[in-house]
Every structure is written in C-alpha cells, then in structure tokens.
Amino acid sequence: MSSIEAQNLVKGWGRAKGLNDVSLRIQDGALVALLGPSGSGKTTLLRILGGLDAADSGRVIFDSEEVTGLASAERGVGFVFQSYALFRHLSVFENVAFGLRVKPRRERPSESLIRSRVTELLARIGLPDHGERLPHQLSGGQKQRVALARALAVEPRILLLDEPFGALDAKVRAELRRWLRELHHDLGLTTILVTHDQEEAIELADEVVVLNHGRIEHQGSPRSLVDAPASAFAREFIGDAQVFDGLVDGGVFHLGKLRVAALAHASGTKARLVVRPHELRVAAACGDTANGTIPHVAFLPARAKVTVAVDDGPSVVVALARGSDESEHFAKDQRVAVDVVQAFLQAG
Amino acid sequence: MFAERSGRSEQSAAFPRFHAAMSRHSFSLCHAGAVALLGALTLGGCGKSTGSPRPESALLVAAYDPARTLVLEANKRFLSDELAAGRTVTVRESFGGSGKQARAVVDGLGADVVLLGLADDVNALADAKLVKPDWAKAREGKGAPYTSTIVFVVRAGNPKNVRDWSDLARSDVALVAPNPKSSSAAKLSYLAAWGWALRQPNGSEIAAESLVRAMYGKAVVLDATARGASTTFLQNGIGDVLVTWENEAYLARDERARAPIEIVTPSASIVAEPAVAIVDANVDHHGTRALAERYVALLETNEMQEAAARAHFRPRNAEVLAAHQREFAAVPLFTVEETFGSWSAAKAKHFADGGLLDRILEARR
Amino acid sequence: MHTLARRRPNGAAWAIVSVAVAIVATLVAVPVGAVFVYAFSRGFDPVLRTLARADVHSAMGLSALAAAVSVPFVTVFGVAAAWVVTRTELPSRRALAAILNVPFAIPPVVAGLLLVLVVGPHTPLGYWLAARGFPVLFAAPGIILATSLVSLSVVAKDLIPLMEALGPAEELAARSLGATPFQAFVRVTLPGLSLPLLHATVGALARALGEFGSVSVVSGRIRGETMTVPLLIEALYGEYDQTGAFVLAALLALVAIASLAVKKAVEAAVARTVNAEEVSP
C-alpha cells in the first residue's frame, strides 16, 4: 500500500506512445484507470511507474521514497500483462510460485511456506484444483486470474495491470471486473490499470486519468470525467460524443436544418458542437416540423439508438430510453423532428 | 578385386593410429563442454596432423584418381619392403583430380610424395616453392615410371561408329569429357585432338581450331575431373563417347562387365607423361626425405613396372613394355614438346585466362 | 463450414493431386527408394563388408565428431544470436540478423575456400597454429570448422521467427517478479524453447552430417583420416564400388529420414499446445 507520485516524466518526446511531461499523484489504496486511445502513452506510463521501462527524464516516487532508478521487483510492484504472459512450460502452481522461487536465497521462503502461500492464492482466485494444469489448459479468464495471483504472490505494494481484460469476451470481462473490484476492496492495494475502454474505466476505477498524445487531459473521479471533462479532448473522447463543426449566424448554430441556440457566439464565427446521443431528442413529425429522416434504428436492451439524417446536414445518433410508446415505434425512412436538449458549443 | 584387397590391408595399417586419436577426442570433449569448438581446434592437433613434424615412419602420398590401384599396390609393397628391412612405417594416401591435389598441397596438404597427371601440376608446386624448381632435371626427365595416352570409350557395338578424332566433331555424337580448365586428362585430350588435326593431310592451325571448337563447343558434359567424366559416362549412362586416359578406359572396361563398352584408339594420339615428385618442403619439415626417396625408387622397379602394366599404364621400362605390348594398341604417339614447343607455350596459347579454350567455352553460353 | 471443407474433390482437384503425387514420387520417393534398393542389390554380404571397412568406420567417426562439436556450437550460438536479435535493443542486432543470412547465401564450397584464406597454413593464424602442432586445414579441426560455418545460422534462423512471435512478455513477467536476467533466461526463455530447440538442433545435425561442399575443400581426402561419410560416398562411387557408395548413402538417408520424423513429431507437439490454446474459451 503506497501512494504514487510521478514528476515531469518524459519519454520519446513527441513520438507515438511517448510521454510529454507527465506529472501525476495517486493516493494510497486508490484504484486508478489510465484511459486513452492507442498510442496515447498510457501503457508507457504504466511501464515507467512499474520500472519495466525507464523515462528519459523525470522522477517516480512511492510514498516519499524515490524509486526512479529501481527495477520493478525492487519497487515492490506486481505486474499483470495484457497477453497474460504466463510461463507456458510451468504449471499453474509453479507460475504462481515463480516470484518466490527466484528470490535471493536468504529472502526466499521455505518450501512449505511457498506451498501454503500458493495454495491460499489459488483458493482466492477460485482455482484451488487447477495447480497442476498447464497454462494452455486454462480458459482466458482463468489465465488472467492466475496472472493476478502470480503478481500478488510476491506481496507487492502496488498492482499494475495492462489491459487486463483486453483479450476476453464481454461476459467474462464483466465477471472479472466485478471480481477485481472485490479483490481491491479486500486487499486495499494501490492499483493502476490501463484500458482503452471508457466504460471499464468509469465502472471500475475510483479515479480516471485520460491521456492523449503523451499528456494528461483529465484526472478525477469518473463522474467528473462524464459531467465536467477538463479538456476538449476529454469531452470528445467520453460518452460516444458526436462532434460537428459549423457556423453561427444570428445567435444560432446551423447544422443543416438542425438549429442550436448560440447566444454567446458572434455572428459569422465558426463553432464546434459536442453532443452525446442522450443529449438529443427526436419525435415523430411531418410537414414543416420535420427536419430529418431515419436511415437506421437499433433496439438495445435498455435504449433505442436512432440515427437521424438531418436535412441538408450530417447524420446524428440519438439515444432513447426503451419503454415509451414513441421509442418503440421509430422505423426506417420515417420523417422526424430532432433537436438538441443539451450540448457543449465551443468557439472554433 | 585386387585393388580392394590391397586397399583394405593398407587402411587397417593406418587405422589403429586414427582410432586412438578418436577416442582421445571423445574423452577430452566430455570435459571441454560448452567451449567445444575451441576445444576441438586444439584437440584436433594432438592426434593427427598433416603439417606438423611427424615421426620419420609416416608417409603421405597424394595422387591423381587414375593412379589409385597402382598407388595402393605400391604402398602395400613398400610396407612389406620396409618391414623386411626392419622398419615399421605407415603410408597414408589421398586421391583426387590432379589439379585439385596440386591445389591442396599448395594450400597446405602435407603430402610427402605426389603422383600427378601432368608435369605441369608439379610445376605449380615448384612455383609455390614446395618442390625444387629443377625437379624434372633432378629426376633426369624420368617423370613417372610409366606413360599413357588418350583414347575413346564408346557404347558396346560402337553404335555411332566413332573411329577417329574427326568423329568427335560430328553433330550426332554426344561427347563426354573432362573440362580442360580443371583436368589434366582433358588438357591432353584437347592437345591430342589439335596435334592430330595438324598431322592430317592439309592439316593446319585453322583445321585444328575448328576441331577442338566443335568438340568442346558441343560436349554434353564437361566434368571437373577425368574420374568424374568416367562416372558420368559409365554409371550415369550419359553420352555416346568418352574421351579419357587409356588406363581409365581399360579400368572402366574391367569394371563394367555388365554393361559392356568398347575402347576405340584413334589413328594418332598424344603421349601422357604423369609426373612423380618428392615435395621437398614437406619431407624436410616431416623429416621423411629418405623414406620418400625409397618410395619413389620403388616405383621404378621392374615389379612396379609390371604392376603399372597391370593397371593399364604403358611402362617406361622397354623390356616390361615389350612383354605387355599386345595389351596396348599400336598407335603413333606424339609429344607435347614436338607439337607445341613446350608445355608453357601450349598453356599460354590454349589454357591461359582469355586463351583459346576460354573463348570456346565462352561461345557455349 | 464442414460441408465446404469436406466437399467431394472434383476432376480438377483429382488431377492436381495426381500431378503433385507424381512429382513427389519421381523426385523424392523413387530416388530415395532406389538408394536402398541399390544398397542391397547384391545381398547382405557386401553391405556387411562395407560396414566393416576401416575407412568407413573412420569416416563415420569423423562425421560424428564433426556433428558432435558443430551441433552444440551452432546451438549455443543460435540461441545467443536469436536472443540478441529478438530480445535486445542493441544497435548491432539488425546487422547481426542480416549477417545470419550469409552462411545460407554463400555456397558451401566458397565457405571452404574462405577457411583456406583464413586458417590455411599460409595465413598468419594458420601458420601460428600449425607451428604449434595444431594444423587446421586438411585435419579434423578444419572439417569441424567447415561444418560449423555452413550450419552456423541453422538454429538461429529457426528460432528467430518463433521468438519474435512469442514476444518478450514472459521474460518481462519474470523480471517484474524479481528474476535476474540470468534467471529469466534459464528459467523462462530456455525451457519455453525446448521443443523448438530440439527441432532446430535436429536440423543442424542433419545439415552437419550431410555437408559435402565445404568439407571437400578443406579435407585433403586422406583415407582413414580426413574423409567424412559424404566424401567417402563420392570417392567410392568414383571407384566403381557402387554397393559401398549406396550402403553409405542409404545410411545417411536413414539419418535424414529419422531426423525428419523427429522434426515432424515436434511440430505436431507444438501444434497440439497451440490448438489447445485456441480452443479454450
């Protein structure tokens, strides 16, 4: 259990997957998600924090102790890799025991201690009878849990997970997310996980750090990210945001026949509209009131996603809660009226 | 049969020594472990060596392929002669194409005595300062204890009716020959064809050139060595006619009872004078000069002249030759010197880089 | 899916398969079969006599020695080279990867001639060694060197694509768990490569035993001393000892077939674990 602090980390300035002056502070016992598109530097940051990679400049501090020059094992970091990285030739038991067995002789626990510790971990990950299996005999979810147990065996201060659920199907992912949340609750271990899945980050983490082009764009609670993104990038990255560029004319932003009030903007200026699907409204209409046609409707368990081709403008996606009569009756080629309930309009 | 027997007894004499070396290797290798290569590099030297000083009793003979049976018989006699004189010796032998053997000795093969197809191959050793430059004079022009010539081998019944050199130029005759660039037999075959053409009525350089052009321009296979050409013709069954040493031809006839062949002797051919020489640099290094001298002397004895005749070489010794005369076709023979002035003159004109042969082979492409 | 895959072959498919079988039969099966037929064409006695010959024993011994030294050497070299190329960021690793192609690209004869140029008795190194009683050329060391040189990259070239595909994740995981680089290599990298290594080593062995071109240059062809099995085969064939040549050829063919079988078995074993990996949910 430790707090983590990164100061002015730079790695491969300006290059893809690089870091351009990143500073970060993470509280003891937090579960933090590093979120960003691929190439944003999130995995690089994780590896530098974990000591698997060295920064060109900057410092890493755990508690108040500088660990910049230390290897990952010396930092007391447990690492879980995206591809599991289990040792293919070793049994599940030996995989978990590995970190204990490679300890220098005087620090190495006795064989019986290793046995009891591994057995306990296997029980904790719900695989008490799988010790003799080889990795290729496990399912993806089981492998990921073994990888976690292996990382936990050396009793790290900090747990780092790189896209831990990336290779799993949706159902197993949800299950493992819940399980990880519980594990974090039980152990109280400071945990950082890298993901490109915003839903995962928002659901799982106490705190989300959004990275883009090697810079931090937002750091805060999941709720702050959704409700008050700290930057244009964070705003556009989160919540299936739809982004449209257009012109303001007489206090109105024109998106074809779709109009948005823009009182704060001067006439003739460019502006950018950021709107999420649930921030639009759609209603059946005919004649002059209609300003779009539906090319496609998708009915999901809780919502309907209605795509509307705005007359003389782009297509927008509108999300509706299922259940109302209207939402159930939208159909392809229907004429509708679409308008914006709430949106963010920024000067271009 | 004879060759095989003598070969085996010969090798068994050399074998125990080698075996001892082998077991020493494997023992040491166990200890050498991972640094095996370096280990073997040094270990290799402890058992057998070709370049380092050896006891006076070991002789290495490097010979051209066709002399194999003769050399094996000579070695057998030599061993028993030495034993009779109270000396225990070993003789090892290496066989290959004449030019290749000369090259190997130049590159460091520690042969004490060489028996090569052409005097010129020994000259290459002299150029490398391994043999005294006046080696031929020192041996009073004796060269090898026998001569040979160049003849044709054809399929049984001579279906293509090959009779003389001019037939080799015919477009319907598939010729198999060694490549004169690399083979001593082939150089002689080439010069024999040339010399024959000069000796024909109205013979001229132009006629000679068109004959060798036709021969080497269209030969179906040009092997690197005479033995290679024999193998191509006899074992692989390619071609209508093989041009080769007379002794190679007779040996092939002996070996090929099942798929009979015929030997055709042309109306005139060239004298092939293989050369025997002591490699001065090596015998001095090994301390084997006396042994080598005795070995070479043995080759000139009447017994070995008889053995040469049995191996289908024409013995130098007039008496022995007379006794075997009917085994060798009576054919007018001319020498390189009387036809081309000298070996070096023939070489410069025909076989040097950019010489006539190169131009002929170039035209094949 | 299955119906598609199991569709009954039509005329064209039959024709293609027949041509393929005919080509394989003519180019591979018939000649290999012929080697065995010729070897036993005069019964067992000549075979036994050939196998009892002292020069045959010595050739087998020398071939075995050359393989026994060169195979471990090229294996150690191959693992090291593959590791440097796939697991390090050394600037020279691309150059090394390119150089590894050289032993494949140069003809074996040229490799032999290179040895003459480098360790021949007329070179400073060769002279120095020979003067100390360790001649290289025309002796066992030269033959071992030639064999090692031509098969130098066999193991590395076998391992590199595989290690590239596996990636460094397992080694990184080991390091993050506190393993030293040496522990990571010995406990993770090497055991993970055991089957591929067997595959590569068998390939190197086959190559070493069959090597002709380079050895022929540096051998000196001394009977009972510097003749390897392939060289002796050629010599026996040239000496009209067809049976002897084919008996030894059959022996080499047997070794080649056995090594092929081992390689195939290893490939099947590897495929089994990979398949199991894919099948599991």
mmCIF file of N, CA and C in Angstrom, chain C residues 81-165:
data_model
loop_
_atom_site.group_PDB
_atom_site.id
_atom_site.type_symbol
_atom_site.label_atom_id
_atom_site.label_comp_id
_atom_site.label_asym_id
_atom_site.label_seq_id
_atom_site.Cartn_x
_atom_site.Cartn_y
_atom_site.Cartn_z
ATOM 1 N N ALA C 81 22.355 -15.737 -30.577
ATOM 2 C CA ALA C 81 22.076 -14.793 -31.662
ATOM 3 C C ALA C 81 20.587 -14.464 -31.712
ATOM 4 N N ALA C 82 19.746 -15.490 -31.578
ATOM 5 C CA ALA C 82 18.299 -15.257 -31.628
ATOM 6 C C ALA C 82 17.882 -14.357 -30.469
ATOM 7 N N TRP C 83 18.513 -14.559 -29.323
ATOM 8 C CA TRP C 83 18.184 -13.745 -28.157
ATOM 9 C C TRP C 83 18.562 -12.291 -28.403
ATOM 10 N N VAL C 84 19.764 -12.085 -28.919
ATOM 11 C CA VAL C 84 20.213 -10.711 -29.175
ATOM 12 C C VAL C 84 19.287 -10.039 -30.193
ATOM 13 N N VAL C 85 18.926 -10.778 -31.249
ATOM 14 C CA VAL C 85 18.118 -10.179 -32.318
ATOM 15 C C VAL C 85 16.698 -9.872 -31.834
ATOM 16 N N THR C 86 16.117 -10.779 -31.029
ATOM 17 C CA THR C 86 14.700 -10.607 -30.696
ATOM 18 C C THR C 86 14.456 -9.994 -29.320
ATOM 19 N N ARG C 87 15.475 -9.957 -28.460
ATOM 20 C CA ARG C 87 15.198 -9.523 -27.090
ATOM 21 C C ARG C 87 16.023 -8.347 -26.623
ATOM 22 N N THR C 88 16.838 -7.799 -27.489
ATOM 23 C CA THR C 88 17.628 -6.656 -27.060
ATOM 24 C C THR C 88 17.391 -5.494 -28.009
ATOM 25 N N GLU C 89 17.828 -4.336 -27.592
ATOM 26 C CA GLU C 89 17.695 -3.142 -28.418
ATOM 27 C C GLU C 89 19.064 -2.740 -28.949
ATOM 28 N N LEU C 90 20.026 -3.660 -28.890
ATOM 29 C CA LEU C 90 21.373 -3.318 -29.338
ATOM 30 C C LEU C 90 21.328 -2.795 -30.766
ATOM 31 N N PRO C 91 22.072 -1.734 -31.048
ATOM 32 C CA PRO C 91 22.033 -1.194 -32.415
ATOM 33 C C PRO C 91 22.549 -2.202 -33.445
ATOM 34 N N SER C 92 23.397 -3.134 -32.998
ATOM 35 C CA SER C 92 24.000 -4.063 -33.957
ATOM 36 C C SER C 92 23.107 -5.252 -34.271
ATOM 37 N N ARG C 93 21.899 -5.316 -33.634
ATOM 38 C CA ARG C 93 21.148 -6.550 -33.820
ATOM 39 C C ARG C 93 20.617 -6.693 -35.242
ATOM 40 N N ARG C 94 20.324 -5.558 -35.905
ATOM 41 C CA ARG C 94 19.869 -5.676 -37.293
ATOM 42 C C ARG C 94 20.991 -6.186 -38.184
ATOM 43 N N ALA C 95 22.199 -5.671 -37.917
ATOM 44 C CA ALA C 95 23.361 -6.143 -38.679
ATOM 45 C C ALA C 95 23.545 -7.635 -38.448
ATOM 46 N N LEU C 96 23.396 -8.046 -37.190
ATOM 47 C CA LEU C 96 23.561 -9.474 -36.875
ATOM 48 C C LEU C 96 22.515 -10.303 -37.624
ATOM 49 N N ALA C 97 21.264 -9.820 -37.612
ATOM 50 C CA ALA C 97 20.202 -10.552 -38.304
ATOM 51 C C ALA C 97 20.531 -10.685 -39.780
ATOM 52 N N ALA C 98 21.114 -9.638 -40.363
ATOM 53 C CA ALA C 98 21.469 -9.697 -41.778
ATOM 54 C C ALA C 98 22.624 -10.664 -41.993
ATOM 55 N N ILE C 99 23.620 -10.612 -41.088
ATOM 56 C CA ILE C 99 24.796 -11.468 -41.243
ATOM 57 C C ILE C 99 24.412 -12.943 -41.138
ATOM 58 N N LEU C 100 23.359 -13.217 -40.360
ATOM 59 C CA LEU C 100 22.944 -14.616 -40.191
ATOM 60 C C LEU C 100 22.532 -15.247 -41.518
ATOM 61 N N ASN C 101 22.189 -14.420 -42.496
ATOM 62 C CA ASN C 101 21.808 -14.974 -43.795
ATOM 63 C C ASN C 101 23.019 -15.411 -44.605
ATOM 64 N N VAL C 102 24.196 -14.891 -44.227
ATOM 65 C CA VAL C 102 25.373 -15.132 -45.064
ATOM 66 C C VAL C 102 25.713 -16.622 -45.196
ATOM 67 N N PRO C 103 25.755 -17.359 -44.064
ATOM 68 C CA PRO C 103 26.094 -18.782 -44.222
ATOM 69 C C PRO C 103 25.100 -19.537 -45.110
ATOM 70 N N PHE C 104 23.857 -19.023 -45.215
ATOM 71 C CA PHE C 104 22.908 -19.660 -46.118
ATOM 72 C C PHE C 104 23.168 -19.235 -47.552
ATOM 73 N N ALA C 105 23.572 -17.963 -47.691
ATOM 74 C CA ALA C 105 23.676 -17.402 -49.034
ATOM 75 C C ALA C 105 24.940 -17.862 -49.751
ATOM 76 N N ILE C 106 26.060 -17.983 -49.017
ATOM 77 C CA ILE C 106 27.280 -18.354 -49.742
ATOM 78 C C ILE C 106 27.281 -19.863 -49.981
ATOM 79 N N PRO C 107 27.702 -20.268 -51.175
ATOM 80 C CA PRO C 107 27.778 -21.705 -51.463
ATOM 81 C C PRO C 107 28.788 -22.363 -50.523
ATOM 82 N N PRO C 108 28.518 -23.604 -50.096
ATOM 83 C CA PRO C 108 29.426 -24.282 -49.174
ATOM 84 C C PRO C 108 30.868 -24.312 -49.664
ATOM 85 N N VAL C 109 31.058 -24.482 -50.977
ATOM 86 C CA VAL C 109 32.428 -24.524 -51.497
ATOM 87 C C VAL C 109 33.149 -23.219 -51.169
ATOM 88 N N VAL C 110 32.413 -22.112 -51.319
ATOM 89 C CA VAL C 110 33.018 -20.818 -51.026
ATOM 90 C C VAL C 110 33.366 -20.730 -49.542
ATOM 91 N N ALA C 111 32.478 -21.284 -48.705
ATOM 92 C CA ALA C 111 32.767 -21.302 -47.269
ATOM 93 C C ALA C 111 34.086 -22.037 -47.021
ATOM 94 N N GLY C 112 34.271 -23.169 -47.723
ATOM 95 C CA GLY C 112 35.514 -23.923 -47.586
ATOM 96 C C GLY C 112 36.712 -23.087 -48.012
ATOM 97 N N LEU C 113 36.566 -22.401 -49.153
ATOM 98 C CA LEU C 113 37.681 -21.587 -49.647
ATOM 99 C C LEU C 113 37.991 -20.449 -48.672
ATOM 100 N N LEU C 114 36.937 -19.902 -48.050
ATOM 101 C CA LEU C 114 37.152 -18.838 -47.065
ATOM 102 C C LEU C 114 38.040 -19.351 -45.937
ATOM 103 N N LEU C 115 37.758 -20.592 -45.513
ATOM 104 C CA LEU C 115 38.581 -21.166 -44.441
ATOM 105 C C LEU C 115 40.033 -21.275 -44.881
ATOM 106 N N VAL C 116 40.241 -21.681 -46.157
ATOM 107 C CA VAL C 116 41.612 -21.760 -46.669
ATOM 108 C C VAL C 116 42.280 -20.397 -46.542
ATOM 109 N N LEU C 117 41.495 -19.343 -46.843
ATOM 110 C CA LEU C 117 42.054 -17.986 -46.805
ATOM 111 C C LEU C 117 42.324 -17.520 -45.375
ATOM 112 N N VAL C 118 41.536 -18.044 -44.430
ATOM 113 C CA VAL C 118 41.648 -17.529 -43.065
ATOM 114 C C VAL C 118 42.570 -18.377 -42.191
ATOM 115 N N VAL C 119 42.426 -19.688 -42.280
ATOM 116 C CA VAL C 119 43.221 -20.536 -41.391
ATOM 117 C C VAL C 119 44.154 -21.482 -42.145
ATOM 118 N N GLY C 120 44.308 -21.261 -43.479
ATOM 119 C CA GLY C 120 45.251 -22.069 -44.243
ATOM 120 C C GLY C 120 46.657 -21.891 -43.701
ATOM 121 N N PRO C 121 47.529 -22.839 -43.971
ATOM 122 C CA PRO C 121 48.874 -22.780 -43.388
ATOM 123 C C PRO C 121 49.679 -21.573 -43.865
ATOM 124 N N HIS C 122 49.203 -20.904 -44.939
ATOM 125 C CA HIS C 122 49.960 -19.749 -45.414
ATOM 126 C C HIS C 122 49.460 -18.453 -44.808
ATOM 127 N N THR C 123 48.422 -18.558 -43.969
ATOM 128 C CA THR C 123 47.950 -17.355 -43.293
ATOM 129 C C THR C 123 48.649 -17.259 -41.943
ATOM 130 N N PRO C 124 48.737 -16.052 -41.392
ATOM 131 C CA PRO C 124 49.428 -15.901 -40.094
ATOM 132 C C PRO C 124 48.822 -16.802 -39.017
ATOM 133 N N LEU C 125 47.467 -16.825 -38.955
ATOM 134 C CA LEU C 125 46.810 -17.620 -37.920
ATOM 135 C C LEU C 125 47.073 -19.113 -38.141
ATOM 136 N N GLY C 126 46.872 -19.547 -39.399
ATOM 137 C CA GLY C 126 47.076 -20.954 -39.717
ATOM 138 C C GLY C 126 48.521 -21.368 -39.462
ATOM 139 N N TYR C 127 49.440 -20.478 -39.823
ATOM 140 C CA TYR C 127 50.849 -20.784 -39.633
ATOM 141 C C TYR C 127 51.166 -20.921 -38.153
ATOM 142 N N TRP C 128 50.624 -19.979 -37.395
ATOM 143 C CA TRP C 128 50.887 -19.962 -35.949
ATOM 144 C C TRP C 128 50.374 -21.254 -35.315
ATOM 145 N N LEU C 129 49.168 -21.661 -35.721
ATOM 146 C CA LEU C 129 48.584 -22.882 -35.155
ATOM 147 C C LEU C 129 49.387 -24.111 -35.589
ATOM 148 N N ALA C 130 49.700 -24.157 -36.891
ATOM 149 C CA ALA C 130 50.410 -25.326 -37.414
ATOM 150 C C ALA C 130 51.781 -25.450 -36.762
ATOM 151 N N ALA C 131 52.410 -24.305 -36.544
ATOM 152 C CA ALA C 131 53.741 -24.320 -35.951
ATOM 153 C C ALA C 131 53.697 -24.881 -34.532
ATOM 154 N N ARG C 132 52.522 -24.772 -33.898
ATOM 155 C CA ARG C 132 52.373 -25.313 -32.546
ATOM 156 C C ARG C 132 51.793 -26.720 -32.566
ATOM 157 N N GLY C 133 51.757 -27.292 -33.740
ATOM 158 C CA GLY C 133 51.296 -28.679 -33.838
ATOM 159 C C GLY C 133 49.796 -28.810 -33.906
ATOM 160 N N PHE C 134 49.086 -27.707 -34.214
ATOM 161 C CA PHE C 134 47.628 -27.787 -34.355
ATOM 162 C C PHE C 134 47.219 -27.361 -35.754
ATOM 163 N N PRO C 135 47.518 -28.153 -36.765
ATOM 164 C CA PRO C 135 47.104 -27.748 -38.100
ATOM 165 C C PRO C 135 45.579 -27.766 -38.181
ATOM 166 N N VAL C 136 45.041 -26.842 -38.929
ATOM 167 C CA VAL C 136 43.590 -26.731 -39.036
ATOM 168 C C VAL C 136 43.110 -27.339 -40.346
ATOM 169 N N LEU C 137 43.710 -26.847 -41.447
ATOM 170 C CA LEU C 137 43.314 -27.343 -42.750
ATOM 171 C C LEU C 137 43.795 -28.780 -42.951
ATOM 172 N N PHE C 138 43.042 -29.560 -43.694
ATOM 173 C CA PHE C 138 43.385 -30.947 -44.012
ATOM 174 C C PHE C 138 43.540 -31.783 -42.754
ATOM 175 N N ALA C 139 42.807 -31.424 -41.724
ATOM 176 C CA ALA C 139 42.775 -32.189 -40.478
ATOM 177 C C ALA C 139 41.390 -31.997 -39.874
ATOM 178 N N ALA C 140 41.110 -32.740 -38.813
ATOM 179 C CA ALA C 140 39.768 -32.710 -38.226
ATOM 180 C C ALA C 140 39.305 -31.294 -37.861
ATOM 181 N N PRO C 141 40.160 -30.436 -37.271
ATOM 182 C CA PRO C 141 39.662 -29.102 -36.916
ATOM 183 C C PRO C 141 39.090 -28.341 -38.111
ATOM 184 N N GLY C 142 39.755 -28.466 -39.263
ATOM 185 C CA GLY C 142 39.265 -27.775 -40.448
ATOM 186 C C GLY C 142 37.894 -28.282 -40.853
ATOM 187 N N ILE C 143 37.716 -29.603 -40.761
ATOM 188 C CA ILE C 143 36.439 -30.194 -41.144
ATOM 189 C C ILE C 143 35.350 -29.763 -40.171
ATOM 190 N N ILE C 144 35.697 -29.716 -38.887
ATOM 191 C CA ILE C 144 34.723 -29.269 -37.888
ATOM 192 C C ILE C 144 34.376 -27.799 -38.124
ATOM 193 N N LEU C 145 35.391 -26.997 -38.418
ATOM 194 C CA LEU C 145 35.157 -25.575 -38.680
ATOM 195 C C LEU C 145 34.258 -25.395 -39.892
ATOM 196 N N ALA C 146 34.559 -26.136 -40.968
ATOM 197 C CA ALA C 146 33.765 -26.011 -42.191
ATOM 198 C C ALA C 146 32.314 -26.389 -41.914
ATOM 199 N N THR C 147 32.136 -27.493 -41.192
ATOM 200 C CA THR C 147 30.782 -27.941 -40.870
ATOM 201 C C THR C 147 30.051 -26.904 -40.032
ATOM 202 N N SER C 148 30.768 -26.348 -39.046
ATOM 203 C CA SER C 148 30.146 -25.350 -38.179
ATOM 204 C C SER C 148 29.787 -24.096 -38.980
ATOM 205 N N LEU C 149 30.674 -23.731 -39.875
ATOM 206 C CA LEU C 149 30.457 -22.498 -40.641
ATOM 207 C C LEU C 149 29.204 -22.594 -41.497
ATOM 208 N N VAL C 150 29.055 -23.714 -42.232
ATOM 209 C CA VAL C 150 27.891 -23.789 -43.128
ATOM 210 C C VAL C 150 26.593 -23.963 -42.354
ATOM 211 N N SER C 151 26.661 -24.548 -41.138
ATOM 212 C CA SER C 151 25.402 -24.734 -40.406
ATOM 213 C C SER C 151 25.240 -23.677 -39.308
ATOM 214 N N LEU C 152 26.095 -22.653 -39.346
ATOM 215 C CA LEU C 152 26.141 -21.666 -38.263
ATOM 216 C C LEU C 152 24.765 -21.074 -37.932
ATOM 217 N N SER C 153 24.017 -20.703 -38.967
ATOM 218 C CA SER C 153 22.766 -19.966 -38.720
ATOM 219 C C SER C 153 21.545 -20.869 -38.626
ATOM 220 N N VAL C 154 21.716 -22.175 -38.813
ATOM 221 C CA VAL C 154 20.559 -23.063 -38.893
ATOM 222 C C VAL C 154 19.661 -22.894 -37.672
ATOM 223 N N VAL C 155 20.253 -22.933 -36.479
ATOM 224 C CA VAL C 155 19.455 -22.863 -35.253
ATOM 225 C C VAL C 155 18.888 -21.457 -35.075
ATOM 226 N N ALA C 156 19.735 -20.447 -35.303
ATOM 227 C CA ALA C 156 19.274 -19.061 -35.119
ATOM 228 C C ALA C 156 18.100 -18.766 -36.043
ATOM 229 N N LYS C 157 18.203 -19.159 -37.309
ATOM 230 C CA LYS C 157 17.147 -18.852 -38.267
ATOM 231 C C LYS C 157 15.861 -19.588 -37.909
ATOM 232 N N ASP C 158 15.989 -20.736 -37.276
ATOM 233 C CA ASP C 158 14.823 -21.498 -36.843
ATOM 234 C C ASP C 158 14.133 -20.798 -35.666
ATOM 235 N N LEU C 159 14.945 -20.256 -34.753
ATOM 236 C CA LEU C 159 14.394 -19.706 -33.508
ATOM 237 C C LEU C 159 13.875 -18.282 -33.648
ATOM 238 N N ILE C 160 14.524 -17.481 -34.503
ATOM 239 C CA ILE C 160 14.207 -16.045 -34.529
ATOM 240 C C ILE C 160 12.728 -15.776 -34.821
ATOM 241 N N PRO C 161 12.154 -16.354 -35.895
ATOM 242 C CA PRO C 161 10.736 -16.047 -36.146
ATOM 243 C C PRO C 161 9.859 -16.464 -34.975
ATOM 244 N N LEU C 162 10.211 -17.569 -34.345
ATOM 245 C CA LEU C 162 9.411 -18.065 -33.233
ATOM 246 C C LEU C 162 9.496 -17.134 -32.029
ATOM 247 N N MET C 163 10.735 -16.745 -31.676
ATOM 248 C CA MET C 163 10.905 -15.861 -30.517
ATOM 249 C C MET C 163 10.297 -14.504 -30.802
ATOM 250 N N GLU C 164 10.354 -14.097 -32.085
ATOM 251 C CA GLU C 164 9.723 -12.848 -32.494
ATOM 252 C C GLU C 164 8.222 -12.938 -32.214
ATOM 253 N N ALA C 165 7.628 -14.075 -32.606
ATOM 254 C CA ALA C 165 6.182 -14.244 -32.457
ATOM 255 C C ALA C 165 5.791 -14.322 -30.972
#
